[in-house]
XYZ file of N, CA and C in Angstrom:
741
model
N 10.753 37.450 35.010
C 12.092 37.103 35.260
C 12.715 38.006 36.698
N 13.324 37.043 37.273
C 13.582 37.683 38.625
C 14.931 38.458 38.692
N 15.875 38.577 37.586
C 16.853 39.379 37.449
C 16.348 40.354 36.517
N 15.322 40.631 36.058
C 14.823 42.074 35.733
C 15.129 43.290 36.547
N 15.206 44.249 36.195
C 15.221 45.750 36.956
C 13.449 45.794 37.813
N 13.777 46.814 38.446
C 12.250 47.055 38.626
C 11.351 47.936 37.705
N 10.243 47.393 37.262
C 9.668 48.405 36.283
C 9.187 49.814 37.252
N 8.565 49.672 38.236
C 8.415 50.868 39.179
C 9.452 51.287 39.916
N 9.539 52.516 40.246
C 10.596 53.023 41.010
C 9.623 53.532 42.301
N 10.280 53.261 43.301
C 9.519 53.729 44.305
C 10.179 54.967 44.795
N 9.672 56.128 44.359
C 10.238 57.392 45.138
C 9.245 57.903 45.756
N 9.781 58.721 46.644
C 8.610 59.690 48.169
C 8.232 60.497 47.083
N 8.405 61.650 45.962
C 8.021 62.612 45.684
C 7.610 62.535 43.974
N 7.351 61.242 43.614
C 7.026 60.703 42.268
C 6.398 59.662 42.424
N 5.184 59.106 42.320
C 4.544 57.589 42.244
C 4.613 57.032 41.274
N 4.817 57.405 40.191
C 4.108 57.068 38.933
C 5.260 56.507 37.751
N 6.385 56.784 38.886
C 7.800 56.635 37.973
C 8.337 55.301 37.460
N 8.118 54.822 35.753
C 7.788 53.691 35.300
C 9.027 53.419 34.372
N 9.595 52.343 34.049
C 10.124 51.845 33.182
C 9.974 51.375 32.256
N 9.559 51.624 30.728
C 9.078 50.849 29.393
C 9.901 49.784 28.850
N 10.792 49.710 29.735
C 11.795 48.195 29.332
C 11.364 46.999 29.604
N 11.666 45.850 28.990
C 11.405 44.418 29.384
C 10.149 44.087 28.446
N 9.721 44.963 27.392
C 8.352 44.381 26.892
C 8.237 43.654 25.935
N 8.141 42.485 25.346
C 8.183 41.655 24.187
C 7.710 42.639 23.233
N 8.360 42.267 21.889
C 7.987 42.819 20.473
C 7.319 41.506 19.529
N 6.532 42.051 18.731
C 5.741 41.095 17.891
C 7.503 40.319 17.029
N 8.379 40.911 16.844
C 9.715 40.048 16.120
C 10.324 39.429 17.020
N 9.915 39.583 17.972
C 10.972 38.605 19.181
C 11.966 39.106 19.727
N 11.705 40.516 19.966
C 12.745 41.270 20.563
C 12.037 41.584 21.749
N 12.820 42.847 22.406
C 12.356 43.112 23.828
C 12.559 44.973 23.928
N 11.690 45.326 24.627
C 12.366 47.108 24.923
C 13.647 46.992 25.975
N 14.155 47.610 25.495
C 15.795 47.915 26.468
C 15.072 48.496 27.861
N 15.576 47.860 28.668
C 15.227 48.818 30.301
C 16.362 49.576 30.233
N 16.127 50.712 31.248
C 16.827 52.071 31.915
C 17.142 52.500 30.880
N 16.231 53.054 29.719
C 16.023 53.592 28.474
C 15.331 54.591 28.542
N 13.987 54.347 28.534
C 12.726 55.050 28.548
C 12.230 55.089 29.952
N 11.899 56.150 30.362
C 10.916 56.166 31.688
C 9.772 57.066 31.289
N 8.984 56.595 32.043
C 7.636 57.602 32.228
C 7.113 57.990 33.728
N 6.664 59.114 33.807
C 6.285 59.370 35.202
C 5.611 60.595 35.620
N 4.986 60.696 36.513
C 4.555 62.198 36.839
C 5.392 63.276 37.165
N 5.365 64.651 37.398
C 6.145 65.487 37.200
C 7.109 65.295 38.389
N 8.259 65.944 37.918
C 9.732 65.776 39.167
C 9.765 67.116 39.483
N 8.805 67.829 40.080
C 8.963 69.146 40.955
C 8.878 68.906 42.365
N 8.944 67.665 42.731
C 8.452 67.438 44.102
C 9.696 66.284 44.584
N 10.399 65.758 44.084
C 11.373 64.940 44.471
C 12.390 65.049 45.509
N 12.418 64.264 46.585
C 13.229 64.400 47.776
C 14.876 64.199 47.207
N 15.489 64.509 48.382
C 17.063 64.508 47.980
C 17.477 63.087 47.779
N 16.684 62.178 48.320
C 16.909 60.465 48.193
C 16.446 60.309 46.674
N 15.292 60.828 46.239
C 15.026 60.636 44.955
C 15.842 61.045 44.101
N 16.300 62.394 44.044
C 17.055 62.793 43.056
C 18.493 61.848 42.927
N 18.980 61.288 43.894
C 20.317 60.362 43.814
C 19.563 59.097 43.091
N 18.223 58.646 43.371
C 17.869 57.606 42.567
C 18.305 58.289 40.916
N 17.493 59.195 40.761
C 17.144 59.619 39.102
C 18.509 59.453 38.615
N 19.372 60.202 39.472
C 20.825 60.528 38.636
C 21.680 59.063 38.402
N 21.419 58.359 39.556
C 21.897 56.767 39.491
C 21.332 56.020 37.932
N 20.062 56.391 37.426
C 19.613 55.737 36.717
C 20.274 56.546 35.155
N 20.769 57.711 35.596
C 21.502 58.072 34.523
C 20.739 59.308 33.279
N 19.484 59.853 34.035
C 18.755 60.325 32.924
C 18.781 61.483 32.631
N 18.911 61.975 31.320
C 19.694 63.227 31.157
C 18.718 64.186 30.281
N 17.719 63.290 30.100
C 16.541 64.536 28.839
C 15.227 64.278 29.902
N 14.329 65.538 30.057
C 13.075 65.029 30.055
C 12.289 65.908 29.205
N 11.230 65.150 28.548
C 10.143 65.417 27.811
C 8.942 65.826 28.591
N 8.786 67.149 28.752
C 7.580 67.298 29.583
C 6.376 68.022 29.063
N 5.062 67.218 28.885
C 4.048 67.779 28.086
C 2.946 68.887 28.902
N 3.471 69.442 30.070
C 2.753 70.485 30.783
C 2.583 71.156 30.388
N 1.551 72.118 30.633
C 1.205 73.633 30.394
C 1.928 74.349 30.681
N 1.729 75.455 30.535
C 2.819 76.907 31.410
C 2.316 76.978 32.599
N 1.043 77.159 33.420
C 0.996 77.169 34.754
C 1.327 76.050 35.485
N 1.189 74.872 34.878
C 1.598 73.101 35.383
C 2.981 73.467 35.754
N 4.009 73.972 34.635
C 5.478 73.693 34.790
C 5.971 74.961 35.869
N 5.454 75.829 35.883
C 5.882 76.568 36.919
C 5.750 76.413 38.171
N 4.560 75.468 38.341
C 4.264 75.236 39.613
C 4.653 73.915 40.536
N 5.770 73.494 39.450
C 6.580 72.200 39.855
C 7.875 71.852 38.722
N 8.657 72.717 39.080
C 10.097 72.744 38.048
C 11.045 71.745 38.541
N 11.186 71.228 37.403
C 11.989 70.043 37.645
C 13.012 70.661 38.877
N 13.490 69.371 39.514
C 14.544 69.636 40.484
C 15.772 68.605 40.594
N 15.722 68.264 39.338
C 17.242 67.450 39.311
C 18.025 68.322 37.907
N 18.778 68.795 38.825
C 19.650 69.974 37.751
C 20.160 69.930 36.655
N 20.931 68.704 36.298
C 21.445 68.142 35.125
C 20.581 67.520 34.238
N 19.329 67.471 34.337
C 18.556 67.001 33.386
C 17.919 68.021 32.540
N 18.181 67.812 31.211
C 17.955 69.062 30.361
C 16.256 68.619 29.749
N 15.457 69.714 30.278
C 14.080 69.953 30.115
C 13.720 70.147 28.804
N 12.606 69.626 28.160
C 12.237 70.060 27.067
C 10.701 70.194 26.789
N 10.425 71.172 26.715
C 8.762 71.594 27.137
C 8.155 71.212 25.684
N 7.325 70.306 25.707
C 6.502 70.027 24.522
C 4.887 70.175 25.006
N 4.613 71.467 24.962
C 3.151 71.951 25.723
C 2.050 71.234 25.433
N 1.260 70.672 26.470
C -0.490 70.479 25.979
C -1.139 70.755 27.081
N -1.418 72.274 26.546
C -2.512 72.893 27.883
C -3.447 71.775 28.491
N -3.912 71.808 29.483
C -4.764 70.868 30.289
C -5.793 71.694 30.119
N -7.295 70.543 29.826
C -8.531 71.363 29.395
C -9.519 70.714 30.050
N -9.683 69.124 30.854
C -10.418 68.513 31.715
C -10.834 69.193 32.668
N -10.197 69.945 33.797
C -10.810 70.514 34.727
C -11.667 71.614 34.712
N -11.516 72.697 33.677
C -12.094 73.378 33.206
C -13.592 72.772 32.782
N -13.276 72.159 32.024
C -14.724 71.554 31.242
C -15.577 70.711 32.119
N -14.794 70.275 33.186
C -15.802 69.639 34.310
C -16.319 71.002 35.324
N -15.993 71.732 35.495
C -16.266 72.862 36.231
C -17.361 73.452 35.541
N -17.332 73.597 34.181
C -18.115 74.466 33.439
C -19.412 73.736 33.426
N -19.504 72.286 33.308
C -20.553 71.392 33.518
C -21.105 71.666 35.031
N -20.147 71.440 35.842
C -20.796 71.698 37.109
C -21.868 73.057 37.380
N -20.784 74.086 37.105
C -21.958 75.334 37.167
C -23.370 75.076 36.259
N -23.312 74.474 35.429
C -24.457 74.233 34.636
C -25.631 73.396 35.289
N -24.914 72.336 35.966
C -25.816 71.594 37.154
C -25.759 70.318 36.158
N -24.656 70.062 35.359
C -24.920 68.758 34.541
C -23.914 67.737 34.577
N -23.221 67.853 35.765
C -21.979 66.997 36.024
C -22.163 65.835 36.856
N -21.787 64.736 36.120
C -21.775 63.338 36.632
C -20.687 62.780 36.286
N -20.395 61.474 37.007
C -19.686 60.428 36.763
C -19.361 60.289 34.945
N -20.620 59.792 34.341
C -20.607 59.190 33.117
C -20.243 60.887 32.331
N -20.817 61.792 32.907
C -20.158 63.150 31.761
C -18.666 63.310 31.914
N -18.306 62.962 33.427
C -16.414 63.203 33.297
C -15.756 62.027 32.625
N -16.400 60.901 32.231
C -15.430 59.905 31.700
C -15.647 60.384 30.331
N -16.960 61.060 29.659
C -16.927 61.333 28.535
C -15.833 62.493 28.249
N -15.949 63.307 29.464
C -14.771 64.574 28.882
C -13.380 64.147 28.837
N -12.758 63.138 29.672
C -11.492 62.599 29.883
C -11.385 61.994 28.176
N -12.522 61.089 27.869
C -12.381 60.654 26.447
C -12.280 61.789 25.355
N -12.823 62.933 25.225
C -12.557 64.093 24.470
C -11.260 64.239 24.496
N -11.248 64.511 25.775
C -9.766 64.844 25.952
C -8.421 64.129 25.190
N -8.913 62.740 25.000
C -7.739 61.952 24.677
C -8.003 62.041 23.098
N -9.302 62.485 22.348
C -9.164 62.703 20.870
C -8.640 63.654 20.645
N -8.674 64.770 21.442
C -8.093 65.968 21.224
C -6.716 66.309 21.163
N -6.090 65.134 21.668
C -4.380 64.821 21.479
C -3.759 64.339 19.984
N -5.028 64.045 19.767
C -4.743 63.726 18.174
C -5.193 64.633 17.171
N -6.070 65.299 17.616
C -7.031 66.491 16.870
C -6.051 67.828 17.036
N -5.618 67.988 17.969
C -5.006 69.289 18.014
C -3.458 69.484 18.833
N -2.991 68.074 19.250
C -1.773 68.196 20.042
C -0.567 67.353 18.948
N -1.163 66.761 17.696
C 0.046 65.979 17.100
C 1.372 66.352 17.107
N 1.367 67.830 17.200
C 2.646 68.307 16.871
C 3.807 68.269 18.026
N 3.144 67.926 19.202
C 4.030 67.791 20.545
C 4.368 66.380 20.620
N 3.394 65.608 19.942
C 3.787 63.918 20.057
C 5.060 63.823 18.848
N 4.544 64.554 18.108
C 5.812 64.522 16.560
C 7.145 65.119 17.092
N 6.818 65.978 18.197
C 8.445 66.608 18.331
C 9.211 65.634 19.445
N 8.303 64.810 20.012
C 8.711 63.747 21.121
C 9.544 62.767 20.244
N 8.763 62.412 19.414
C 9.617 61.007 18.314
C 10.690 61.803 17.811
N 10.724 63.042 17.249
C 12.279 63.629 16.459
C 13.430 63.472 17.678
N 12.862 63.992 19.070
C 13.972 63.747 19.966
C 14.126 62.099 20.235
N 13.446 61.225 20.324
C 13.607 59.993 20.386
C 14.374 59.678 19.497
N 14.363 60.015 18.247
C 15.332 59.490 16.972
C 17.066 60.234 17.369
N 16.977 60.866 18.175
C 18.494 61.659 18.355
C 19.102 60.638 19.550
N 18.432 59.882 20.301
C 18.843 59.071 21.243
C 19.534 59.468 22.301
N 18.322 60.295 23.083
C 18.826 60.571 24.280
C 18.962 60.197 25.655
N 18.365 58.643 25.529
C 18.394 58.288 26.482
C 19.508 57.889 27.407
N 19.511 57.623 28.699
C 17.972 57.509 29.548
C 17.349 58.787 29.226
N 16.190 58.539 29.384
C 15.525 59.646 29.046
C 13.671 59.432 29.944
N 13.012 60.616 30.348
C 11.910 60.531 30.912
C 10.928 61.305 30.277
N 9.554 60.666 30.022
C 8.697 61.364 29.446
C 7.790 61.808 30.610
N 7.031 62.905 30.683
C 6.116 62.930 31.659
C 5.174 64.333 31.537
N 4.057 64.422 32.437
C 3.008 65.338 32.319
C 3.035 66.071 33.971
N 1.745 65.971 34.507
C 1.462 66.175 35.892
C 1.787 65.175 36.855
N 0.501 64.021 36.377
C 0.309 62.605 37.011
C 1.199 61.817 36.334
N 1.528 61.797 35.204
C 1.928 60.921 34.286
C 1.220 59.850 33.795
N -0.120 60.191 33.581
C -1.055 59.220 33.276
C -2.064 59.138 31.624
N -2.168 60.612 31.595
C -3.080 60.813 30.290
C -2.191 61.419 29.086
N -1.612 62.579 28.955
C -0.857 62.698 28.026
C 0.537 61.517 28.204
N 1.083 61.631 29.128
C 2.422 60.684 29.034
C 1.777 59.331 28.551
N 0.498 58.723 28.854
C -0.066 57.554 28.631
C -0.428 57.477 27.324
N -0.700 58.488 26.643
C -0.823 58.381 25.091
C 0.558 57.995 24.391
N 1.268 58.914 25.017
C 2.879 59.065 24.193
C 3.437 57.878 24.407
N 3.298 57.287 25.697
C 3.916 55.899 25.913
C 3.234 54.934 25.182
N 2.247 54.727 24.649
C 1.267 54.083 24.046
C 2.060 54.014 22.605
N 2.147 55.158 22.059
C 2.690 55.502 20.817
C 4.014 54.851 20.828
N 4.953 55.074 21.732
C 6.108 54.758 21.304
C 6.140 52.982 21.357
N 5.560 52.585 22.420
C 5.486 51.086 22.307
C 4.918 50.437 21.225
N 3.952 51.234 20.385
C 3.259 50.547 19.401
C 4.269 50.764 18.291
N 5.133 51.549 17.994
C 5.961 51.927 16.715
C 7.341 51.192 17.272
N 7.639 50.255 18.422
C 8.761 49.434 18.602
C 7.975 48.276 18.435
N 6.732 47.944 18.107
C 6.225 46.728 17.773
C 5.592 45.841 19.302
N 5.330 46.629 20.415
C 4.718 45.957 21.418
C 3.352 45.691 21.087
N 2.799 44.308 21.461
C 1.375 44.297 21.095
C 0.154 44.923 21.911
N -0.604 45.267 21.205
C -1.460 45.849 21.963
C -2.145 45.542 23.306
N -2.155 44.356 23.502
C -2.831 44.063 24.979
C -1.705 44.630 26.022
N -0.623 44.254 26.014
C 0.760 44.617 26.714
C 0.725 46.348 26.710
N 0.561 46.935 25.811
C 0.442 48.586 25.838
C -0.832 48.943 26.660
N -1.735 48.215 26.449
C -2.831 48.316 27.637
C -2.562 48.153 29.042
N -1.815 47.040 29.192
C -1.435 46.622 30.465
C -0.358 47.678 31.203
N 0.269 48.119 30.575
C 1.341 49.246 30.727
C 0.271 50.529 31.076
N -0.418 50.692 30.194
C -0.993 52.111 30.614
C -2.001 52.145 31.641
N -2.618 50.985 32.033
C -3.161 50.844 33.107
C -2.518 50.681 34.596
N -0.972 50.494 34.341
C -0.471 50.648 35.607
C -0.583 51.524 37.002
N -1.286 52.639 35.836
C -1.000 53.695 36.601
C -2.024 53.637 37.976
N -2.938 53.022 37.735
C -4.166 52.846 38.729
C -3.600 52.070 39.714
N -2.688 51.371 39.598
C -1.961 50.792 40.909
C -0.857 51.649 41.414
N -0.287 52.401 40.778
C 0.920 53.503 41.221
C 0.551 54.745 41.267
N -0.277 55.547 40.960
C -0.446 56.824 40.966
C -1.147 57.049 42.353
N -0.208 58.069 43.329
C -1.071 58.513 44.211
C -1.634 60.007 43.934
N -2.962 60.034 44.260
C -3.369 61.263 43.655
C -3.111 62.476 44.516
N -3.282 63.536 43.828
C -2.875 65.068 44.956
C -4.166 64.906 45.624
N -4.306 64.829 46.893
C -5.970 64.779 47.935
C -6.161 66.371 47.791
N -5.623 67.501 47.340
C -5.918 68.757 47.451
C -6.371 69.330 46.202
N -6.245 68.432 44.998
C -6.770 68.861 43.501
C -8.051 68.984 43.652
N -8.789 69.867 42.939
C -10.186 70.053 42.388
C -10.988 69.618 43.281
N -10.693 69.865 44.567
C -11.709 69.550 45.956
C -13.060 70.269 45.905
N -13.399 71.152 44.675
C -14.623 71.237 44.555
C -15.620 70.290 43.646
N -15.009 69.631 42.750
C -15.802 68.775 42.532
C -15.986 67.386 43.084
N -16.926 66.340 42.602
C -17.500 65.944 43.363
C -16.737 64.515 43.364
N -16.664 63.506 44.640
C -15.570 62.599 44.782
C -15.616 61.511 43.667
N -17.039 61.376 42.760
C -16.961 60.322 41.840
C -16.219 60.892 40.426
N -16.577 62.273 40.499
C -15.855 62.759 39.072
C -14.412 63.016 39.514
N -13.986 62.994 40.824
C -12.189 63.104 40.875
C -11.622 61.589 40.793
N -12.750 60.441 40.864
C -12.267 59.172 40.434
C -11.691 59.274 39.619
N -12.745 59.605 38.355
C -12.821 59.706 36.985
C -11.699 60.295 36.311
N -11.433 61.017 37.085
C -10.388 61.940 36.302
C -8.785 61.686 37.128
N -9.341 60.989 38.279
C -7.555 60.331 38.897
C -6.921 59.057 38.496
N -7.504 58.510 37.842
C -7.428 57.102 36.958
C -7.324 57.143 36.071
N -7.042 55.793 34.799
C -7.175 55.777 33.325
C -8.262 54.228 33.494
N -8.672 54.401 32.468
C -9.555 53.294 31.780
C -9.363 53.085 30.384
N -9.246 51.927 29.829
C -8.964 51.566 28.586
C -10.029 52.269 27.273
N -10.962 52.503 27.853
C -11.688 53.703 27.007
C -11.236 54.917 26.425
N -10.283 55.427 27.415
C -9.585 56.833 27.144
C -8.796 56.637 25.971
N -7.832 55.507 26.529
C -6.941 55.179 24.790
C -7.332 54.869 24.028
N -8.677 54.201 23.882
C -9.509 53.699 22.855
C -9.853 54.724 22.132
N -10.427 55.895 22.844
C -10.973 57.182 22.351
C -9.557 57.719 21.035
N -8.772 57.763 21.906
C -7.684 58.531 20.859
C -7.282 57.665 19.952
N -7.421 56.454 19.848
C -6.886 55.561 18.697
C -8.129 55.332 17.649
N -9.268 55.820 18.437
C -10.548 55.752 17.534
C -10.559 57.224 16.626
N -9.762 58.131 17.327
C -9.598 59.607 16.750
C -8.552 59.427 15.397
N -7.320 58.832 15.798
C -6.783 58.136 14.795
C -7.202 57.806 13.620
N -7.994 56.960 13.891
C -8.436 56.218 12.544
C -9.616 56.893 11.986
N -10.103 57.826 12.668
C -10.928 58.393 11.757
C -10.489 60.018 10.949
N -8.945 60.234 11.796
C -8.646 61.462 10.919
C -7.645 60.751 10.045
N -6.971 59.754 10.468
C -5.960 59.730 9.507
C -6.206 57.943 8.882
N -6.817 57.132 9.112
C -7.153 55.730 8.581
C -6.758 54.822 9.362
N -5.490 54.492 10.127
C -5.261 53.799 11.071
C -3.674 54.103 11.856
N -3.214 53.679 12.775
C -2.275 53.889 13.601
C -1.129 54.088 12.737
N -0.555 53.328 12.456
C 0.555 53.289 11.357
C 0.705 54.342 10.283
N -0.497 54.620 9.658
C -0.368 55.913 8.824
C -0.346 57.160 9.643
N -0.753 57.235 10.980
C -0.609 58.494 11.668
C 0.636 58.544 12.041
N 1.327 57.132 12.365
C 2.957 57.280 12.865
C 3.392 58.077 11.528
N 3.097 57.633 10.291
C 4.023 58.058 9.434
C 3.657 59.300 8.817
N 2.076 59.605 8.839
C 1.918 61.296 8.476
C 2.033 62.361 9.187
N 1.201 61.550 10.524
C 1.204 62.522 11.729
C 2.402 62.790 12.424
N 3.161 61.792 12.746
C 4.375 61.622 13.798
C 5.600 61.671 12.840
N 5.546 61.560 11.619
C 6.690 61.365 10.783
C 7.831 60.610 10.876
N 7.303 59.089 11.383
C 7.958 58.099 11.713
C 7.408 57.123 10.738
N 8.211 57.071 9.682
C 7.898 56.084 8.396
C 8.947 54.854 8.930
N 8.797 53.914 7.758
C 10.015 52.780 8.038
C 10.836 52.757 8.054
N 11.853 53.810 8.110
C 13.359 53.882 8.421
C 13.298 54.576 9.455
N 12.387 55.614 9.833
C 12.675 56.002 11.460
C 12.194 55.022 12.429
N 11.029 53.938 12.209
C 10.719 52.842 13.196
C 11.501 52.003 13.037
N 12.690 51.809 11.824
C 13.605 50.814 12.088
C 14.701 51.622 13.068
N 14.995 53.070 13.051
C 16.061 53.632 13.774
C 15.875 53.714 15.096
N 14.216 53.875 15.512
C 13.703 53.632 16.756
C 14.178 52.171 17.573
N 13.967 51.110 16.578
C 14.116 49.830 17.274
C 15.496 49.461 17.549
N 16.486 50.326 16.657
C 17.894 49.662 17.208
C 18.338 50.238 18.353
N 17.554 51.696 18.636
C 17.800 52.096 19.814
C 17.620 51.544 21.039
N 16.342 51.156 20.878
C 15.100 51.030 21.890
C 14.849 49.619 22.366
N 15.224 48.417 21.455
C 14.943 47.287 21.435
C 16.017 46.400 21.480
N 16.076 45.278 22.180
C 17.444 44.469 22.024
C 16.810 43.048 21.727
N 17.907 42.136 21.450
C 17.623 40.850 20.687
C 16.944 39.597 21.394
């Protein structure tokens, strides 16, 4: 639809700033534009970028970065209230351990990525539960982010879209948009081989599938995870839909 807002906002200091609006749901509604954004971190926004974000009316940021990550890139939009939901990064340390052991290959890197997604479910469900509690307080417009806006943020966005009734194939399409828009930090992890940096600098459906498989293993299925893990039962899901869907 030509009259739809832009999904990806072209910012100089954040390459992966995107709107979760405009997606159809199974019950015939669509996700509201300009309510929930997903992004990489907001610590390098330019003055022009800040004006764009202000014009969007973003009031709250939900930040999945760990302690050191946050300190290295503090949100530069003063009026945004930042809520820390920390999930400490583990991938680069695991890759370096394999490198020292002489076992690091691209397939090993892919499996380390998948394991990090399984651990979102096993060890970090509390952070995603806290996010949903905030979403129920209707703080929109809001932005969800981590450092790259692709893994922790990608899983969170998939959970939100599922809770709102967006079909799986559309959730996967949104997830994979990172590969189109994210500009990698060329100075990051330069000690790792190029094919390994490629594996950790992009997303693939097997990463998200690993998280969903962990959900099935730990909880039974995704709807039970929403109910028991994230405390989003039928009543809460309806409340989310009232806030974030339109007819």
